[in-house]
Amino acid sequence: MNTLFAADALLPGGWAKNVLLSWNAAGQLTQVQSAAQPAAGAPVANGPVVPGMPNLHSHAFQRAFAGLTEYRAQQDSFWSWRTLMYRFAARLGPQHMEAIATWLYAEMLEAGYTSVCEFQYVHHDADGRPYADDATLSLALLRAARKTGIGFTLLPVLYQTSGFGGLPPNEGQRRFIRSTDSMLRLLDTLKPACDAQGARLGLAPHSLRAVPPDALREAVAGLEAIDPSAPIHIHIAEQTKEVDDCVAWSGQRPVAWLLDHAPVDARWCLVHATHMEAAEYERGAKSGAVAGLCPTTEANLGDGIFDFSAWRHHGGAWGLGSDSHATVNAAEELLMLEYSQRLAWRQRNVGASAAQPHVATALTLEAVRGGAQASGRAIGGLAVGQQADFVVLDAAQLALQGLPAPDMLSAHVFASHRTSAIDTVWISGQPRVAAGRHALHNEAAAAFVAARSQLLQENRAP
Ligand code: NGQ
Ligand code: ZN
């Protein structure tokens, strides 16, 4: 039996004092006891313990592209960014994928994420043909997750068209395209590999732009045959052009169309869902689906602002993703989410709730719960039966020193450098980050920089 004693811990119902966490060999919490006594010689946390944040949306390879489109070309938009991103993706090989993801996952762990959902759509070789082993690039991501210890949900992406109404895919999309049957075969291949490392397998129809109605229906039915409760993630209503194109095609907005034509329920994660009307907020929230908010990417790409209060008003579940990885930091996503709402509505403390006046505490608890649901794994916080995935803040860090625990978490999110206060990070009861550093930090960073340099060189070649 393993244990950790914490003077303060953030449990699903709020902050508790003198908490003894115990977990079994499988890394599952077996006891969460408040008002406990530290046993002599037993490990004691260096500060408040908060649940690890699930990252519900990642395209790992884009980490190596972050920062490379922050200059003015002509008509800079989401769509021109995407053209550059496709160009970058065109030369990516399995070794690049593994090196980039290994560093990214180490970075995530150092920044308070304890698990990640990979929305994995680069399937084929550079010429658009399947690899001899069709699962090659997904397996590279699974290896990166295993090496770093991060919890993992693999979401192979179905991508078939370049726009509503079955528009043929473009050149830049050739590595993504596969039939529904070949997707179902890929899922069959990946299921045992995921099971072997405690990862969850789901499916990601890329978007309504990329997946026609029949394929969406068949793919979801095929997934249900493999695992009836597996997570299903889709990008939706991120850009206003997507909304306009969807209305032109179907007469409906994307979220409304999806709710009418797909079995949307608690298995689903609606990634972005930025542009919804009042009825979509209500129906979407009541469907039980998780809204997958990616605040720094949505800001970086100029998507728009999600109406957080409207979603929560209807009891909507939500969680956080780092998506394009312009930022890799759980606390910074919380900050961006809260600040976007303050700027939009000219209010303060929008994220506080009736039960929880401290914004950082309220947002953390809700994002962990929604993120766990979207990940399809038992990572919903510090409660018996959940994995022992948690972050220990450093009570000696200057921004936190001497404060009550809820203010320490507030200071971590709003008043620190947002990684500096992270002391240790545990996944399934194993310490993966100690004194702010992942064991693979140096080695993984060097391999990442080498892979990025190689990709940029290859991109410049004729
Ligand atoms: C993606 N990114 O899948 O990486 C997309 C761009 C697309 C975001 N949606 C590609 N943020 O939407 O077709
Ligand atoms: Zn995305």
Coordinates of C-alpha atoms and ligand atoms in Angstrom, one line a residue:
M1 CA 0.0 0.0 0.0
N2 CA 1.3 3.4 -0.9
T3 CA 0.3 6.7 0.8
L4 CA 0.8 10.4 0.8
F5 CA -0.2 12.8 3.5
A6 CA -1.3 16.3 2.6
A7 CA -2.1 19.2 5.0
D8 CA -4.5 20.4 2.3
A9 CA -6.0 18.5 -0.6
L10 CA -8.7 19.5 -3.2
L11 CA -11.3 16.7 -3.1
P12 CA -14.3 16.6 -5.4
G13 CA -16.4 18.4 -2.8
G14 CA -13.8 21.1 -2.1
W15 CA -10.7 21.6 0.1
A16 CA -10.1 19.3 3.0
K17 CA -7.5 19.3 5.7
N18 CA -5.0 16.6 6.8
V19 CA -5.8 14.2 4.0
L20 CA -4.3 10.7 3.7
L21 CA -4.3 9.3 0.2
S22 CA -3.8 5.6 -0.2
W23 CA -3.6 3.6 -3.4
N24 CA -3.1 0.0 -4.5
A25 CA -0.5 -1.6 -6.9
A26 CA -2.7 -0.6 -9.9
G27 CA -2.4 3.0 -8.9
Q28 CA -6.1 3.2 -7.9
L29 CA -7.1 5.3 -4.9
T30 CA -8.3 2.9 -2.1
Q31 CA -8.7 5.5 0.6
V32 CA -9.1 9.3 0.8
Q33 CA -9.3 10.2 4.5
S34 CA -9.7 13.7 5.9
A35 CA -8.7 14.7 9.4
A36 CA -6.1 11.9 9.3
Q37 CA -2.8 11.8 11.2
P38 CA 0.5 11.5 9.3
A39 CA 2.1 8.1 10.1
A40 CA 5.6 8.4 11.4
G41 CA 8.1 8.3 8.5
A42 CA 5.3 8.2 5.9
P43 CA 5.6 10.6 2.9
V44 CA 4.2 14.1 3.3
A45 CA 3.4 16.5 0.4
N46 CA 5.3 19.7 0.1
G47 CA 2.2 21.7 -0.4
P48 CA -1.5 21.4 -1.4
V49 CA -2.5 18.4 -3.5
V50 CA -4.8 19.1 -6.4
P51 CA -6.2 16.5 -8.9
G52 CA -4.3 16.1 -12.2
M53 CA -5.8 17.9 -15.2
P54 CA -6.9 15.7 -18.1
N55 CA -6.0 17.3 -21.4
L56 CA -8.9 16.4 -23.6
H57 CA -7.6 17.6 -27.0
S58 CA -4.2 17.3 -28.5
H59 CA -2.6 17.1 -32.0
A60 CA 0.9 16.2 -30.7
F61 CA 2.8 16.9 -33.9
Q62 CA 1.7 20.5 -33.9
R63 CA 3.9 21.2 -30.9
A64 CA 6.9 21.4 -33.2
F65 CA 5.1 24.0 -35.3
A66 CA 4.1 26.2 -32.5
G67 CA 5.4 29.8 -32.8
L68 CA 6.1 29.4 -36.5
T69 CA 3.1 31.2 -37.9
E70 CA 3.2 34.3 -35.8
Y71 CA 4.1 36.7 -38.6
R72 CA 1.9 38.6 -41.1
A73 CA 1.7 37.1 -44.6
Q74 CA -1.4 38.2 -46.5
Q75 CA -4.9 37.4 -45.3
D76 CA -4.0 35.6 -42.1
S77 CA -6.8 33.4 -40.8
F78 CA -7.5 30.0 -39.3
W79 CA -7.5 28.8 -42.9
S80 CA -4.1 30.2 -43.9
W81 CA -2.7 28.8 -40.7
R82 CA -4.1 25.4 -41.7
T83 CA -2.4 25.5 -45.1
L84 CA 1.0 26.1 -43.4
M85 CA 0.3 23.4 -40.8
Y86 CA -0.5 20.9 -43.5
R87 CA 2.8 21.8 -45.2
F88 CA 4.6 21.1 -42.0
A89 CA 2.7 17.8 -41.5
A90 CA 3.6 16.6 -45.0
R91 CA 7.1 15.5 -44.1
L92 CA 6.5 14.1 -40.6
G93 CA 7.8 10.6 -40.1
P94 CA 7.2 8.1 -37.3
Q95 CA 10.5 9.0 -35.5
H96 CA 9.6 12.7 -35.7
M97 CA 6.1 11.9 -34.3
E98 CA 7.6 9.9 -31.4
A99 CA 10.2 12.5 -30.5
I100 CA 7.8 15.4 -30.6
A101 CA 5.2 13.6 -28.6
T102 CA 7.6 12.3 -26.0
W103 CA 8.8 15.9 -25.3
L104 CA 5.3 17.3 -25.5
Y105 CA 4.0 14.7 -22.9
A106 CA 6.9 15.4 -20.6
E107 CA 6.1 19.1 -20.9
M108 CA 2.4 18.4 -20.2
L109 CA 3.3 16.5 -17.1
E110 CA 5.5 19.3 -15.9
A111 CA 2.7 21.7 -16.5
G112 CA 0.0 19.9 -14.5
Y113 CA -1.7 17.6 -17.1
T114 CA -1.7 14.0 -16.1
S115 CA -3.4 12.5 -19.1
V116 CA -4.1 13.4 -22.7
C117 CA -6.6 12.6 -25.5
E118 CA -4.8 12.3 -28.8
F119 CA -6.9 13.4 -31.8
Q120 CA -4.7 11.6 -34.2
Y121 CA -5.3 12.2 -37.9
V122 CA -1.9 11.8 -39.7
H123 CA -2.3 8.2 -40.6
H124 CA -0.4 7.6 -43.9
D125 CA 3.1 7.9 -45.3
A126 CA 4.0 11.2 -47.0
D127 CA 2.7 10.0 -50.4
G128 CA -0.7 9.3 -48.9
R129 CA -0.3 5.5 -49.0
P130 CA -0.9 3.5 -45.8
Y131 CA 2.3 2.4 -44.0
A132 CA 3.1 -1.3 -44.2
D133 CA 1.7 -1.4 -40.6
D134 CA -1.3 0.9 -41.0
A135 CA -1.1 1.7 -37.2
T136 CA 2.5 3.1 -37.4
L137 CA 1.9 6.7 -36.4
S138 CA -0.7 5.8 -33.7
L139 CA 1.8 3.3 -32.2
A140 CA 4.5 6.0 -32.1
L141 CA 2.1 8.1 -29.9
L142 CA 1.3 5.2 -27.7
R143 CA 5.0 4.6 -27.2
A144 CA 5.6 8.3 -26.3
A145 CA 2.8 8.0 -23.7
R146 CA 4.2 4.9 -22.2
K147 CA 7.7 6.3 -21.9
T148 CA 6.6 9.5 -20.2
G149 CA 3.9 7.8 -18.1
I150 CA 1.1 10.2 -19.1
G151 CA -2.5 8.7 -19.0
F152 CA -3.7 8.2 -22.6
T153 CA -6.8 8.1 -24.7
L154 CA -6.2 7.4 -28.4
L155 CA -8.8 8.9 -30.8
P156 CA -8.0 7.8 -34.4
V157 CA -9.5 10.4 -36.7
L158 CA -11.9 9.7 -39.6
Y159 CA -11.3 12.2 -42.4
Q160 CA -12.9 11.9 -45.8
T161 CA -13.9 15.2 -47.4
S162 CA -12.6 18.8 -47.6
G163 CA -16.0 20.4 -47.1
F164 CA -19.8 19.9 -46.6
G165 CA -21.6 18.0 -49.3
G166 CA -18.8 15.5 -50.0
L167 CA -16.2 17.8 -51.5
P168 CA -13.1 15.7 -52.5
P169 CA -10.1 16.0 -50.1
N170 CA -7.3 18.3 -51.2
E171 CA -3.6 17.4 -51.6
G172 CA -2.7 18.6 -48.1
Q173 CA -5.1 16.1 -46.6
R174 CA -3.8 13.0 -48.4
R175 CA -2.2 11.5 -45.2
F176 CA -5.5 11.8 -43.3
I177 CA -8.0 10.1 -45.7
R178 CA -9.4 6.6 -45.1
S179 CA -12.6 4.7 -45.7
T180 CA -14.9 3.9 -42.8
D181 CA -14.1 0.2 -43.2
S182 CA -10.4 0.8 -42.9
M183 CA -11.0 3.0 -39.8
L184 CA -12.9 0.1 -38.2
R185 CA -10.0 -2.3 -39.0
L186 CA -7.5 0.3 -37.5
L187 CA -9.6 0.4 -34.3
D188 CA -9.5 -3.4 -34.1
T189 CA -5.7 -3.4 -34.5
L190 CA -5.2 -0.7 -31.9
K191 CA -7.6 -2.0 -29.2
P192 CA -5.2 -4.6 -27.8
A193 CA -2.3 -2.2 -27.9
C194 CA -4.3 0.4 -25.9
D195 CA -5.6 -2.2 -23.4
A196 CA -2.0 -3.4 -22.8
Q197 CA -1.0 0.0 -21.4
G198 CA -4.2 1.1 -19.7
A199 CA -5.0 3.5 -22.5
R200 CA -8.6 4.0 -23.7
L201 CA -9.5 3.8 -27.4
G202 CA -12.2 6.0 -28.9
L203 CA -13.0 7.6 -32.3
A204 CA -12.8 11.1 -33.7
P205 CA -14.9 11.9 -36.7
H206 CA -12.8 15.0 -37.5
S207 CA -15.6 17.5 -38.2
L208 CA -18.9 17.7 -40.1
R209 CA -16.7 19.3 -42.9
A210 CA -14.6 16.1 -43.1
V211 CA -17.1 13.3 -42.5
P212 CA -20.3 12.9 -44.5
P213 CA -23.5 11.8 -42.7
D214 CA -23.4 8.1 -43.8
A215 CA -19.8 7.7 -42.7
L216 CA -20.5 9.3 -39.4
R217 CA -23.4 6.9 -38.7
E218 CA -21.4 3.8 -39.8
A219 CA -18.3 4.7 -37.9
V220 CA -20.1 5.4 -34.7
A221 CA -22.0 2.1 -35.1
G222 CA -18.7 0.3 -35.7
L223 CA -17.1 1.8 -32.6
E224 CA -20.2 0.8 -30.5
A225 CA -19.7 -2.8 -31.6
I226 CA -16.1 -2.7 -30.3
D227 CA -16.8 -0.7 -27.1
P228 CA -20.3 0.7 -26.5
S229 CA -19.1 3.3 -24.0
A230 CA -16.0 4.5 -25.9
P231 CA -15.4 8.2 -26.2
I232 CA -16.3 10.1 -29.5
H233 CA -14.8 13.5 -30.1
I234 CA -15.6 15.9 -33.0
H235 CA -14.4 19.4 -33.9
I236 CA -17.5 21.5 -34.2
A237 CA -18.5 25.1 -34.9
E238 CA -15.0 26.5 -34.3
Q239 CA -15.0 29.1 -37.1
T240 CA -17.9 31.2 -38.4
K241 CA -17.1 30.0 -42.0
E242 CA -17.8 26.4 -40.9
V243 CA -21.2 27.6 -39.5
D244 CA -22.0 29.4 -42.7
D245 CA -21.0 26.5 -44.9
C246 CA -23.1 24.1 -42.7
V247 CA -26.2 26.3 -43.0
A248 CA -25.7 26.6 -46.8
W249 CA -25.5 22.8 -47.0
S250 CA -28.2 21.7 -44.5
G251 CA -30.1 24.7 -43.4
Q252 CA -28.9 24.1 -39.9
R253 CA -26.0 25.2 -37.8
P254 CA -23.3 22.5 -37.0
V255 CA -24.2 21.8 -33.4
A256 CA -28.0 21.8 -34.1
W257 CA -27.4 19.4 -37.1
L258 CA -25.3 17.0 -35.0
L259 CA -27.8 16.9 -32.2
D260 CA -30.5 16.0 -34.7
H261 CA -28.5 13.4 -36.7
A262 CA -26.2 11.7 -34.2
P263 CA -26.7 9.9 -30.9
V264 CA -25.0 12.6 -28.9
D265 CA -24.7 11.7 -25.2
A266 CA -22.2 11.6 -22.4
R267 CA -19.7 9.7 -24.6
W268 CA -19.3 12.7 -26.9
C269 CA -16.9 15.6 -26.7
L270 CA -17.8 18.7 -28.8
V271 CA -14.4 20.2 -29.3
H272 CA -14.6 24.1 -29.4
A273 CA -18.4 24.4 -30.0
T274 CA -17.5 28.1 -30.1
H275 CA -20.4 29.4 -32.2
M276 CA -23.7 28.3 -30.9
E277 CA -27.1 30.0 -30.5
A278 CA -29.1 29.9 -27.3
A279 CA -31.0 26.8 -28.2
E280 CA -27.8 24.9 -29.1
Y281 CA -26.3 25.9 -25.7
E282 CA -29.3 24.4 -24.0
R283 CA -29.7 21.3 -26.1
G284 CA -25.9 20.7 -26.2
A285 CA -25.5 21.0 -22.5
K286 CA -28.5 18.8 -21.7
S287 CA -27.3 16.1 -24.1
G288 CA -24.6 15.2 -21.5
A289 CA -21.8 15.8 -24.0
V290 CA -18.6 17.6 -22.8
A291 CA -17.6 20.9 -24.3
G292 CA -13.9 20.6 -25.2
L293 CA -12.6 24.1 -24.7
C294 CA -9.1 25.0 -25.9
P295 CA -8.8 28.6 -24.8
T296 CA -5.3 29.5 -25.9
T297 CA -5.6 27.8 -29.3
E298 CA -9.0 29.4 -29.9
A299 CA -7.4 32.7 -29.1
N300 CA -4.3 32.0 -31.2
L301 CA -6.4 31.0 -34.2
G302 CA -9.0 33.8 -33.8
D303 CA -11.9 31.4 -33.4
G304 CA -14.2 33.4 -31.1
I305 CA -15.4 33.2 -27.5
F306 CA -17.5 30.4 -26.1
D307 CA -20.3 31.6 -23.8
F308 CA -19.2 29.8 -20.7
S309 CA -22.0 31.1 -18.5
A310 CA -24.7 30.0 -20.9
W311 CA -23.2 26.4 -21.1
R312 CA -22.9 26.1 -17.3
H313 CA -26.3 27.6 -16.8
H314 CA -27.8 24.5 -18.4
G315 CA -25.5 22.2 -16.4
G316 CA -23.1 21.6 -19.3
A317 CA -20.0 19.5 -18.7
W318 CA -16.7 20.9 -20.0
G319 CA -13.0 20.3 -20.0
L320 CA -9.7 21.7 -21.3
G321 CA -7.5 20.9 -24.3
S322 CA -4.2 22.3 -25.5
D323 CA -5.0 21.4 -29.1
S324 CA -2.3 23.1 -31.3
H325 CA 0.0 23.5 -28.2
A326 CA 0.8 27.1 -28.7
T327 CA 0.6 26.9 -24.9
V328 CA 1.2 23.7 -22.9
N329 CA 0.1 24.6 -19.4
A330 CA -3.1 23.6 -17.6
A331 CA -3.1 26.7 -15.3
E332 CA -2.7 29.0 -18.3
E333 CA -5.7 27.5 -20.0
L334 CA -7.8 28.2 -16.9
L335 CA -6.4 31.7 -16.9
M336 CA -7.2 32.3 -20.6
L337 CA -10.7 30.8 -20.2
E338 CA -11.5 33.1 -17.3
Y339 CA -10.0 36.2 -18.8
S340 CA -11.8 35.7 -22.2
Q341 CA -15.0 35.7 -20.2
R342 CA -14.1 38.8 -18.2
L343 CA -13.2 40.7 -21.4
A344 CA -16.3 39.6 -23.2
W345 CA -18.8 40.3 -20.4
R346 CA -16.9 43.0 -18.5
Q347 CA -17.2 41.1 -15.2
R348 CA -14.9 39.5 -12.8
N349 CA -14.8 36.0 -11.3
V350 CA -17.1 34.5 -14.0
G351 CA -15.8 31.0 -13.3
A352 CA -16.8 31.0 -9.6
S353 CA -19.8 28.8 -8.8
A354 CA -22.6 28.8 -6.2
A355 CA -20.7 26.0 -4.4
Q356 CA -17.2 27.4 -4.9
P357 CA -16.4 31.1 -4.7
H358 CA -12.7 30.6 -5.6
V359 CA -12.5 30.7 -9.4
A360 CA -9.4 28.6 -9.7
T361 CA -10.8 25.9 -7.4
A362 CA -14.2 25.9 -9.1
L363 CA -12.7 25.7 -12.6
T364 CA -10.2 23.0 -11.6
L365 CA -12.9 20.7 -10.2
E366 CA -15.2 21.1 -13.1
A367 CA -12.5 20.7 -15.8
V368 CA -11.2 17.6 -14.1
R369 CA -14.6 16.1 -14.0
G370 CA -15.4 16.9 -17.6
G371 CA -12.0 16.0 -18.8
A372 CA -12.2 12.6 -17.1
Q373 CA -15.6 12.0 -18.8
A374 CA -14.2 12.9 -22.2
S375 CA -11.2 10.7 -21.7
G376 CA -13.2 7.7 -20.8
R377 CA -10.9 6.9 -17.9
A378 CA -11.2 6.8 -14.1
I379 CA -9.4 10.1 -13.6
G380 CA -12.1 12.2 -12.1
G381 CA -10.3 13.5 -9.0
L382 CA -9.2 12.5 -5.5
A383 CA -11.8 9.9 -4.7
V384 CA -11.8 6.2 -4.0
G385 CA -11.8 4.2 -7.3
Q386 CA -10.1 6.9 -9.4
Q387 CA -6.5 6.7 -10.5
A388 CA -4.0 8.4 -8.2
D389 CA -3.3 11.2 -10.7
F390 CA -2.4 14.4 -8.8
V391 CA -0.2 17.5 -8.6
V392 CA 1.5 18.7 -5.5
L393 CA 2.0 22.5 -5.4
D394 CA 5.2 23.9 -3.9
A395 CA 4.0 25.8 -0.7
A396 CA 7.5 27.4 -0.5
Q397 CA 7.2 29.1 -3.9
L398 CA 7.1 32.8 -3.4
A399 CA 3.7 33.5 -5.0
L400 CA 2.2 30.8 -2.7
Q401 CA 4.1 31.1 0.6
G402 CA 2.1 31.6 3.7
L403 CA -1.3 31.6 2.0
P404 CA -4.4 29.5 2.7
A405 CA -4.7 26.5 0.3
P406 CA -7.5 27.9 -1.9
D407 CA -5.4 31.1 -2.4
M408 CA -2.4 29.1 -3.2
L409 CA -4.2 27.5 -6.1
S410 CA -5.5 31.0 -7.1
A411 CA -1.9 32.3 -7.0
H412 CA -0.7 29.3 -9.0
V413 CA -3.3 30.2 -11.8
F414 CA -3.4 34.0 -11.6
A415 CA -0.3 35.2 -9.9
S416 CA 2.7 32.9 -10.7
H417 CA 4.5 31.8 -13.8
R418 CA 2.2 28.8 -13.8
T419 CA 4.7 26.0 -13.8
S420 CA 7.0 27.4 -11.2
A421 CA 4.7 26.3 -8.3
I422 CA 4.5 22.7 -9.5
D423 CA 6.5 20.4 -7.2
T424 CA 5.7 16.8 -8.0
V425 CA 3.2 15.2 -10.4
W426 CA 1.9 11.6 -9.8
I427 CA 0.2 9.4 -12.4
S428 CA -1.4 6.2 -11.2
G429 CA 0.4 6.6 -7.9
Q430 CA 3.9 7.0 -9.5
P431 CA 5.9 10.2 -9.3
R432 CA 6.7 11.2 -12.8
V433 CA 7.8 14.8 -12.1
A434 CA 10.0 15.6 -9.2
A435 CA 11.0 19.2 -8.2
G436 CA 9.3 20.4 -11.4
R437 CA 11.2 18.1 -13.7
H438 CA 10.3 15.0 -15.7
A439 CA 13.0 12.3 -15.6
L440 CA 13.3 12.4 -19.4
H441 CA 13.4 16.2 -19.6
N442 CA 16.9 16.7 -21.1
E443 CA 16.9 13.7 -23.4
A444 CA 13.4 14.4 -24.7
A445 CA 14.1 18.1 -25.2
A446 CA 17.2 17.4 -27.3
A447 CA 15.4 14.8 -29.5
F448 CA 12.5 17.3 -30.0
V449 CA 14.8 20.1 -31.1
A450 CA 16.6 17.7 -33.5
A451 CA 13.3 16.5 -35.0
R452 CA 12.0 20.0 -35.4
S453 CA 15.2 21.2 -37.1
Q454 CA 15.0 18.3 -39.5
L455 CA 11.4 18.9 -40.4
L456 CA 12.1 22.6 -41.0
Q457 CA 15.1 21.8 -43.2
E458 CA 13.1 19.3 -45.2
N459 CA 10.3 21.8 -45.6
R460 CA 12.7 24.3 -47.1
A461 CA 14.2 21.8 -49.5
P462 CA 12.8 22.0 -53.1
Ligands
NGQ1 C1 -6.8 20.2 -36.8 N1 -7.2 22.4 -35.9 O1 -7.4 19.1 -37.0 O2 -5.6 20.2 -36.5 C2 -7.5 21.5 -37.0 C3 -7.2 22.1 -38.3 C4 -9.0 21.4 -39.8 C5 -8.2 23.0 -35.2 N2 -9.4 22.8 -35.6 C6 -7.6 21.2 -39.4 N3 -7.9 23.9 -34.3 O3 -9.8 21.9 -39.0 O4 -9.4 20.9 -40.9
ZN2 ZN -8.2 20.2 -32.9

